[in-house]
Amino acid sequence: MAADAWVFHDDFKYRLGNKEIDLDNDVFEARLALITSNIATTSVGDATTVTNEVSGNGYAADPMTPTWTQSGATSTLDGTDAAYTASGGSITARFQYLVNT
C-alpha cells in the first residue's frame, strides 16, 4: 500500500518558524495511531493532544535522526526506516507521525 503525503500541522510550522525545531540536529520519534485518531487534522497542537495512539503488544515509538540531502533545487529529508515489533498480538495502525523529542 502506498503512503499518503505527509501533513504538516499548524503548530509545527509555527515552531519551525520560531526556530524551536532544528531539522538538522533534533531527534524525532516515529509513532503510530489508529484510524480513529485526530492526527489527520492540522489543528493538533502537540503530541500530548494526539488521540488513539497505538498501544500494547510490545509497541514502542521508534527514534529517528533526520538526514538532509540536496540535488539541484530539490531538498530531501530522510531518516532511518521505522521498525515496529509486535509480541503477544498484532499491531494495527492507520497513521504514522513524527514527534520532536
Short mmCIF file of C-alpha atoms in Angstrom, two decimals:
data_model
loop_
_atom_site.label_atom_id
_atom_site.label_comp_id
_atom_site.label_asym_id
_atom_site.label_seq_id
_atom_site.Cartn_x
_atom_site.Cartn_y
_atom_site.Cartn_z
CA MET A 1 0.00 0.00 0.00
CA ALA A 2 1.37 3.40 -0.94
CA ALA A 3 1.61 6.05 1.73
CA ASP A 4 -0.20 9.38 1.54
CA ALA A 5 1.75 12.63 1.52
CA TRP A 6 2.88 13.91 4.93
CA VAL A 7 0.65 16.52 6.56
CA PHE A 8 2.40 19.38 8.37
CA HIS A 9 0.48 20.54 11.41
CA ASP A 10 -0.07 24.25 12.03
CA ASP A 11 1.87 24.14 15.32
CA PHE A 12 4.85 22.51 13.56
CA LYS A 13 5.01 25.34 11.04
CA TYR A 14 4.86 27.90 13.85
CA ARG A 15 7.59 26.19 15.90
CA LEU A 16 9.79 25.75 12.84
CA GLY A 17 9.46 29.45 12.05
CA ASN A 18 10.34 30.31 15.68
CA LYS A 19 13.46 28.09 15.45
CA GLU A 20 12.15 25.82 18.21
CA ILE A 21 12.63 22.79 15.94
CA ASP A 22 16.05 22.02 14.43
CA LEU A 23 15.60 19.67 11.48
CA ASP A 24 19.37 19.17 11.26
CA ASN A 25 20.10 18.07 14.82
CA ASP A 26 16.90 17.19 16.71
CA VAL A 27 15.84 13.59 17.25
CA PHE A 28 12.31 12.58 16.31
CA GLU A 29 10.15 9.57 17.17
CA ALA A 30 8.04 7.80 14.60
CA ARG A 31 4.74 6.89 16.26
CA LEU A 32 1.63 5.04 15.11
CA ALA A 33 -2.03 5.96 15.55
CA LEU A 34 -5.33 4.22 14.92
CA ILE A 35 -7.79 5.19 12.18
CA THR A 36 -9.92 6.89 14.87
CA SER A 37 -7.10 9.28 15.81
CA ASN A 38 -7.28 13.05 15.37
CA ILE A 39 -3.74 13.09 13.89
CA ALA A 40 -5.08 13.60 10.34
CA THR A 41 -6.27 17.11 11.23
CA THR A 42 -3.82 20.00 11.03
CA SER A 43 -5.04 21.51 14.30
CA VAL A 44 -3.32 19.00 16.64
CA GLY A 45 -1.17 21.16 18.93
CA ASP A 46 1.48 18.71 20.08
CA ALA A 47 1.99 15.02 20.85
CA THR A 48 0.05 15.27 24.11
CA THR A 49 -3.16 16.09 22.23
CA VAL A 50 -3.00 13.17 19.78
CA THR A 51 -5.81 10.70 20.39
CA ASN A 52 -5.81 6.93 19.92
CA GLU A 53 -2.09 6.22 19.60
CA VAL A 54 -1.34 2.53 19.12
CA SER A 55 -0.53 0.72 22.36
CA GLY A 56 0.08 -2.80 23.62
CA ASN A 57 1.58 -5.95 22.13
CA GLY A 58 5.15 -4.70 22.51
CA TYR A 59 4.63 -1.49 20.53
CA ALA A 60 7.13 1.30 21.18
CA ALA A 61 7.83 4.51 19.26
CA ASP A 62 10.95 4.34 17.09
CA PRO A 63 13.63 7.08 17.30
CA MET A 64 14.77 8.69 14.04
CA THR A 65 17.57 11.14 13.32
CA PRO A 66 16.90 13.08 10.10
CA THR A 67 19.33 13.45 7.22
CA TRP A 68 19.10 16.20 4.63
CA THR A 69 20.35 15.93 1.05
CA GLN A 70 20.18 18.42 -1.79
CA SER A 71 20.30 17.81 -5.52
CA GLY A 72 19.90 20.91 -7.64
CA ALA A 73 16.77 22.71 -6.45
CA THR A 74 15.39 19.68 -4.58
CA SER A 75 16.00 19.14 -0.85
CA THR A 76 15.08 15.80 0.69
CA LEU A 77 14.52 14.91 4.34
CA ASP A 78 15.22 11.24 5.05
CA GLY A 79 15.87 9.12 8.10
CA THR A 80 16.21 5.60 9.32
CA ASP A 81 13.29 3.34 8.45
CA ALA A 82 10.92 2.87 11.36
CA ALA A 83 10.64 -0.68 12.66
CA TYR A 84 7.87 -1.94 14.94
CA THR A 85 7.80 -5.39 16.51
CA ALA A 86 4.68 -6.99 17.92
CA SER A 87 4.76 -9.54 20.73
CA GLY A 88 1.72 -11.36 22.02
CA GLY A 89 -0.55 -9.99 19.28
CA SER A 90 -0.66 -7.76 16.24
CA ILE A 91 -0.29 -4.02 15.79
CA THR A 92 -2.92 -2.29 13.65
CA ALA A 93 -2.38 1.33 12.63
CA ARG A 94 -3.58 3.82 10.04
CA PHE A 95 -1.23 6.76 10.60
CA GLN A 96 2.45 7.27 11.27
CA TYR A 97 3.57 10.63 12.63
CA LEU A 98 6.79 12.23 13.86
CA VAL A 99 7.29 13.83 17.25
CA ASN A 100 10.22 16.12 18.09
CA THR A 101 11.58 14.56 21.28
#
